[in-house]
JSON list of C-alpha atoms in Angstrom, two decimals:
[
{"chain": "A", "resi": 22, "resn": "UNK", "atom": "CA", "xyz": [-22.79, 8.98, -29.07]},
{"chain": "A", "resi": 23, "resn": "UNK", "atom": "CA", "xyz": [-19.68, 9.42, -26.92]},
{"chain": "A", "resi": 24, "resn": "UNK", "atom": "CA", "xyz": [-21.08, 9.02, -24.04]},
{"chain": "A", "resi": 25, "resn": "UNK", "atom": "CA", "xyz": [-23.05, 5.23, -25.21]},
{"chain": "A", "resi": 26, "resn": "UNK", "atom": "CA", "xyz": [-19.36, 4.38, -25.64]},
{"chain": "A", "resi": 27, "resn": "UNK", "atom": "CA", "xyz": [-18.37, 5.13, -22.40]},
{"chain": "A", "resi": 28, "resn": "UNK", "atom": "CA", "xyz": [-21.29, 3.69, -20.92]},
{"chain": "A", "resi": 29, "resn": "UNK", "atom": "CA", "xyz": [-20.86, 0.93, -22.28]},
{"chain": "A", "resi": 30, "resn": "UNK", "atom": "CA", "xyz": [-17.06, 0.16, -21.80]},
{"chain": "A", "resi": 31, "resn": "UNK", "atom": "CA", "xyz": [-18.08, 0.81, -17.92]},
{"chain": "A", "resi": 32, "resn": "UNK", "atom": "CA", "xyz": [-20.17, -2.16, -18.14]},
{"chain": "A", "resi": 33, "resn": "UNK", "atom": "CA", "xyz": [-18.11, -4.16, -19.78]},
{"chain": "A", "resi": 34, "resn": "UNK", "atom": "CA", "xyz": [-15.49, -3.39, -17.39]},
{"chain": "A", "resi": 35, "resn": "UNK", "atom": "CA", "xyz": [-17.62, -4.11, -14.30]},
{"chain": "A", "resi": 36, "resn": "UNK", "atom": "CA", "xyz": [-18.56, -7.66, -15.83]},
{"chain": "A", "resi": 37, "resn": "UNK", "atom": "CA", "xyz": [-15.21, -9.14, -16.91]},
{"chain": "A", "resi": 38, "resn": "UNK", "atom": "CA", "xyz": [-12.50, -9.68, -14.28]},
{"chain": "A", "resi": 39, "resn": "UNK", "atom": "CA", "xyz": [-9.37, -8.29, -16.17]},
{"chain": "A", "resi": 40, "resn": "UNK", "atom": "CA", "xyz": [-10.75, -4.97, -14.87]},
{"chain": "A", "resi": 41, "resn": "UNK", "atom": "CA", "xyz": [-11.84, -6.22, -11.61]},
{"chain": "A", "resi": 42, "resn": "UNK", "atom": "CA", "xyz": [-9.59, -4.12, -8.77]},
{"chain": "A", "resi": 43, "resn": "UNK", "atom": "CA", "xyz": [-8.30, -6.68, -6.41]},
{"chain": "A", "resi": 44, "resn": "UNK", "atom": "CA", "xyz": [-5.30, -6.20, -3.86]},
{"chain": "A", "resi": 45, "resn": "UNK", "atom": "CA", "xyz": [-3.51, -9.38, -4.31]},
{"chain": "A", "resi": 46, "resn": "UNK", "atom": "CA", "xyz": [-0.50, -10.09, -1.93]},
{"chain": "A", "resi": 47, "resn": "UNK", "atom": "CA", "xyz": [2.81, -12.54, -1.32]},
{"chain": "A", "resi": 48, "resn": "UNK", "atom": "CA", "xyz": [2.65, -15.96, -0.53]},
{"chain": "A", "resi": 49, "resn": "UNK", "atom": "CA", "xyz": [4.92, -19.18, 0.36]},
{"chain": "A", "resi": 50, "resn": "UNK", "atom": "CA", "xyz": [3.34, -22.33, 1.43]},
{"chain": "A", "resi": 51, "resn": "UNK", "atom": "CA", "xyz": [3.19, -26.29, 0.03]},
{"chain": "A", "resi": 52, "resn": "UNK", "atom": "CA", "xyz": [0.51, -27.57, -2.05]},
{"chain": "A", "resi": 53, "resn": "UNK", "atom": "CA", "xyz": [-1.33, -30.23, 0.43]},
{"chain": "A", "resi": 54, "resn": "UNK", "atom": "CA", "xyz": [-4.59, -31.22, -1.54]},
{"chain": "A", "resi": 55, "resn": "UNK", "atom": "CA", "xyz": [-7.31, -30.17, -4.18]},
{"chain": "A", "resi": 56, "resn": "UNK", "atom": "CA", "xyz": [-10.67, -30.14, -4.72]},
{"chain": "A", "resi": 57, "resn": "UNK", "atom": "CA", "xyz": [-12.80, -30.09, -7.73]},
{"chain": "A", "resi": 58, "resn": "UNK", "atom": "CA", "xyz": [-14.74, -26.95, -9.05]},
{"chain": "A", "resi": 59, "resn": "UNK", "atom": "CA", "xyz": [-16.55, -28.27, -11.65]},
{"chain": "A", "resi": 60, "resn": "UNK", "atom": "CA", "xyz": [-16.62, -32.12, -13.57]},
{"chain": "A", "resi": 61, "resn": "UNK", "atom": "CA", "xyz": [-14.90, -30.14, -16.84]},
{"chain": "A", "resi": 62, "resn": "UNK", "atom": "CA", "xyz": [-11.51, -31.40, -14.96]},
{"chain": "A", "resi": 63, "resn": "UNK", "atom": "CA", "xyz": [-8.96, -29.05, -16.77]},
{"chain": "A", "resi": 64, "resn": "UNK", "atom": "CA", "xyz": [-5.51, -27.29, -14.35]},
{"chain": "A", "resi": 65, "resn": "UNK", "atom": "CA", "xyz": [-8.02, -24.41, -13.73]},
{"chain": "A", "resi": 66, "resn": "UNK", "atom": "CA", "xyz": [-10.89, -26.22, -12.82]},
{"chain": "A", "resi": 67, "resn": "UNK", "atom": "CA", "xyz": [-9.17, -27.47, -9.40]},
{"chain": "A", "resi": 68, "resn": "UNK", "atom": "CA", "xyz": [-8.98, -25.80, -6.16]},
{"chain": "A", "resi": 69, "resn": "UNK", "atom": "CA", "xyz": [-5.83, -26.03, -4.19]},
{"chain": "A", "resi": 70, "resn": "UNK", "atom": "CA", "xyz": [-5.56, -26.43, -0.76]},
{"chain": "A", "resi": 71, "resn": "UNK", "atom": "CA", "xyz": [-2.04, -24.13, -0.20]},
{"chain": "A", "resi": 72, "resn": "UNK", "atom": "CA", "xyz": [-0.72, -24.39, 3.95]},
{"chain": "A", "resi": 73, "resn": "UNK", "atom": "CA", "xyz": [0.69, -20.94, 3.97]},
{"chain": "A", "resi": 74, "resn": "UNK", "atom": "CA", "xyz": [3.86, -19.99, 5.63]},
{"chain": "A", "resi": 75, "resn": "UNK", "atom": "CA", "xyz": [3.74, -16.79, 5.16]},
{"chain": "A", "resi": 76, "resn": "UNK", "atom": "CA", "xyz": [1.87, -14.35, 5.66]},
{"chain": "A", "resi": 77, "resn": "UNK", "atom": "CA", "xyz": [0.80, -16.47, 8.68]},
{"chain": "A", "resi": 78, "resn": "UNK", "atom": "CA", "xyz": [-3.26, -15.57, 9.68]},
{"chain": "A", "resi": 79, "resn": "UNK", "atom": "CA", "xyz": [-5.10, -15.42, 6.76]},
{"chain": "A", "resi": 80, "resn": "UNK", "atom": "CA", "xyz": [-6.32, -19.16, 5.71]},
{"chain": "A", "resi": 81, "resn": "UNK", "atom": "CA", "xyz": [-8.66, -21.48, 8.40]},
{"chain": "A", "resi": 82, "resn": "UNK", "atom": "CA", "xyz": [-8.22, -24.74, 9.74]},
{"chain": "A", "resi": 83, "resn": "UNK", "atom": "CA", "xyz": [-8.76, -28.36, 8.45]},
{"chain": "A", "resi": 84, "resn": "UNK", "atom": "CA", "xyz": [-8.07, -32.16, 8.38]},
{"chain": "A", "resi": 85, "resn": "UNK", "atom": "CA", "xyz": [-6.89, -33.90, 5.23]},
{"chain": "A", "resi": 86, "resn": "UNK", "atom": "CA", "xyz": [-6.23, -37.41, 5.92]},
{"chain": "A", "resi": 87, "resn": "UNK", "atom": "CA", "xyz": [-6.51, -37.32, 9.25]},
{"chain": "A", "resi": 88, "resn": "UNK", "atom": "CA", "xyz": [-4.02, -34.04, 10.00]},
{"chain": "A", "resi": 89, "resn": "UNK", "atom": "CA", "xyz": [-4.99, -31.12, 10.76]},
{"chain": "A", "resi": 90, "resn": "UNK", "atom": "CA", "xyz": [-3.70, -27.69, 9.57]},
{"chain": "A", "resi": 91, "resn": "UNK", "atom": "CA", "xyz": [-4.07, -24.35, 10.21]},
{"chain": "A", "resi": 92, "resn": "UNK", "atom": "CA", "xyz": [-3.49, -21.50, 8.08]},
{"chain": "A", "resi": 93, "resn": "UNK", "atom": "CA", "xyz": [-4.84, -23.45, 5.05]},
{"chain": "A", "resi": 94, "resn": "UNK", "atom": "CA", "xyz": [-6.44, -21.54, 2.07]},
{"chain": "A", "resi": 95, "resn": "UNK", "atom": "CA", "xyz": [-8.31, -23.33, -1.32]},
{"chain": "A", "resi": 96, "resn": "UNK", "atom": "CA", "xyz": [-6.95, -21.33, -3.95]},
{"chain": "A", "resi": 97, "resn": "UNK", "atom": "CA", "xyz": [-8.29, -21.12, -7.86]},
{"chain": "A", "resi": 98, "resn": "UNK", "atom": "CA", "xyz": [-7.16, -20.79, -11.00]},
{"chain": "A", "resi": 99, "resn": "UNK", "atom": "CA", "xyz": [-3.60, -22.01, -11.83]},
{"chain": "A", "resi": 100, "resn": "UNK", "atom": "CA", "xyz": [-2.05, -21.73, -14.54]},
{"chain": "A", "resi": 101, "resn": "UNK", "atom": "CA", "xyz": [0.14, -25.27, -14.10]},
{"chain": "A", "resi": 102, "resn": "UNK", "atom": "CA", "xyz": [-0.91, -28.30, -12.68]},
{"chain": "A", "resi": 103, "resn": "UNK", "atom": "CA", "xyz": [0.31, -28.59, -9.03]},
{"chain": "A", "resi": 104, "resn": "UNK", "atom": "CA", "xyz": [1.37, -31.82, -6.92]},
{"chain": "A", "resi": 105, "resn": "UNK", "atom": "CA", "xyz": [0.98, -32.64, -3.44]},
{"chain": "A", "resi": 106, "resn": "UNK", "atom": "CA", "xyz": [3.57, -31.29, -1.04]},
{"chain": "A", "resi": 107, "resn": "UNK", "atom": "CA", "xyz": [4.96, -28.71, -3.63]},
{"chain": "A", "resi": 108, "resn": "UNK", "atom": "CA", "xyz": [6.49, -26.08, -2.41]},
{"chain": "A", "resi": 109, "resn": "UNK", "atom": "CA", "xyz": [5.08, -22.95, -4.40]},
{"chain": "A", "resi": 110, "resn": "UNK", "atom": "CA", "xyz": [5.58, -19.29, -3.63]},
{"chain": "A", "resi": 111, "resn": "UNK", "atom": "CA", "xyz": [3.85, -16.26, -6.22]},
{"chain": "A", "resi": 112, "resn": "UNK", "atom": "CA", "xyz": [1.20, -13.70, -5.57]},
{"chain": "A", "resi": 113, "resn": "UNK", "atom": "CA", "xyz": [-2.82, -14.43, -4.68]},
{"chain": "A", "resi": 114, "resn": "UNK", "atom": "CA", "xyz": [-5.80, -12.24, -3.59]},
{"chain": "A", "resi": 115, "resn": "UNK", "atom": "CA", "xyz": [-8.81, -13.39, -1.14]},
{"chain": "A", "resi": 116, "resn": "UNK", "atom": "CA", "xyz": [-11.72, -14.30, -2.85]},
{"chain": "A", "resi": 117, "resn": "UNK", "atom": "CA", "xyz": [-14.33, -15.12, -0.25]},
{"chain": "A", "resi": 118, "resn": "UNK", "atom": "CA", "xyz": [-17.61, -16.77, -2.34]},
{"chain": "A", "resi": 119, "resn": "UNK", "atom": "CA", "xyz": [-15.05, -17.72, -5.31]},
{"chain": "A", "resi": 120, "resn": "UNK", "atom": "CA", "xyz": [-16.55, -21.59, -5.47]},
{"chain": "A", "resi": 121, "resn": "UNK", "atom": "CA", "xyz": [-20.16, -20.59, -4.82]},
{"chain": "A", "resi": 122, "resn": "UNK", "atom": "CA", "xyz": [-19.94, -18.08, -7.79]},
{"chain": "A", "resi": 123, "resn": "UNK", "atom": "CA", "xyz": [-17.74, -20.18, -10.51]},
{"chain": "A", "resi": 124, "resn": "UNK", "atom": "CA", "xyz": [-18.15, -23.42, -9.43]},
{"chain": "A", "resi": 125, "resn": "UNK", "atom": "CA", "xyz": [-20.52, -26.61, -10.35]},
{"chain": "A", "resi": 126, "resn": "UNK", "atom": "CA", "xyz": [-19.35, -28.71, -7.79]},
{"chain": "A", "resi": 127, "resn": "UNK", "atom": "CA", "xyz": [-19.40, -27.22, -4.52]},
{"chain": "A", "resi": 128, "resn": "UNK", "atom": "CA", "xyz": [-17.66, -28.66, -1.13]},
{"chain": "A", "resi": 129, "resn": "UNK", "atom": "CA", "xyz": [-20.05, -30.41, 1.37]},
{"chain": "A", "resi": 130, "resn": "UNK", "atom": "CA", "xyz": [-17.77, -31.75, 4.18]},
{"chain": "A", "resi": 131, "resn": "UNK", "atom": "CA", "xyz": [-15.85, -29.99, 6.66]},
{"chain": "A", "resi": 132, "resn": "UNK", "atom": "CA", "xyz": [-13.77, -27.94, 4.19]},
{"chain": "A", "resi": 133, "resn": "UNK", "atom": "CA", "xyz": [-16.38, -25.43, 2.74]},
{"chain": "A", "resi": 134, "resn": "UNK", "atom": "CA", "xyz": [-15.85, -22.73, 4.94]},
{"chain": "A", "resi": 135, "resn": "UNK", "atom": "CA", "xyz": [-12.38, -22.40, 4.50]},
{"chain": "A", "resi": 136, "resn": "UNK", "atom": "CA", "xyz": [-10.91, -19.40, 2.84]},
{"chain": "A", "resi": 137, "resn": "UNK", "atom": "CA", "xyz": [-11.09, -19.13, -1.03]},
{"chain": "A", "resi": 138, "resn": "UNK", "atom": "CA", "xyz": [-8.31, -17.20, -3.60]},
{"chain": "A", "resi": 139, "resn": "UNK", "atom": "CA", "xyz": [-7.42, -16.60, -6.74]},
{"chain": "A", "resi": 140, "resn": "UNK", "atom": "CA", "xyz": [-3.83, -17.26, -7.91]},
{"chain": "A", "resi": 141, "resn": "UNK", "atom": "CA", "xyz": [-2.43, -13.92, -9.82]},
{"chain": "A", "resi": 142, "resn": "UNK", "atom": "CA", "xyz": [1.40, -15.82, -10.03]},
{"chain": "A", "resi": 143, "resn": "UNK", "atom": "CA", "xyz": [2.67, -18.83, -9.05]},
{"chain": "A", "resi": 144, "resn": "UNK", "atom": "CA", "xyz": [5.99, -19.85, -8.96]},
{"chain": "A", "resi": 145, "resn": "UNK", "atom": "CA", "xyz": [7.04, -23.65, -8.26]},
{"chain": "A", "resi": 146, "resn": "UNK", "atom": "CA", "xyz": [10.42, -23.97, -5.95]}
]
């Protein structure tokens, strides 16, 4: 019987993401966009596009309204609602297929291959 139990919490684990094992990191950068990841339209249902200033070679490139940026990432689940050009700072881990595997709307233009995350903190400056 003991060992149904432990069976099963190991496959509980594996399918809920509290015990997923991610290495998240530090981040600084300024909130310059969003995208929709499904038509629900709640805080966590956007994506983020975050300009990172640090660290300085993990997100792609991209044009949003006519600029274009490097070093941009689209980043998921906040727990606030975030403006344009806010300056945020917090922890995040790299989450490549994030969109294709949570989301109902899913980029078509010259954005989808950017970099995906997953906010862990965030703190507003």
């Amino acid at each position: 019987m003991k060992k149904y139990f432990i069976l099963i919490a190991v496959m509980l684990c594996g399918i809920m993401t509290s015990c997923r094992d991610y290495d998240d990191f530090d981040f600084e950068g300024t909130v310059v966009g969003y995208r929709y990841c499904s038509s629900i339209g709640s805080v966590q249902d956007l994506g983020y596009f975050v300009k990172l200033d640090s660290p300085d070679s993990v997100g792609g490139s991209v044009e949003i309204n006519g600029v274009k940026m490097d070093n941009v990432l689209v980043v998921y689940q906040s727990d606030r609602m975030l403006r344009n050009l806010d300056h945020i700072h917090g922890r995040l881990y790299l989450e490549p297929k994030y969109s294709k595997a949570n989301c109902s709307v899913h980029a078509t233009d010259v954005d989808k291959d950017l970099p995906e995350a997953v906010f862990t903190k965030i703190v507003r400056d």
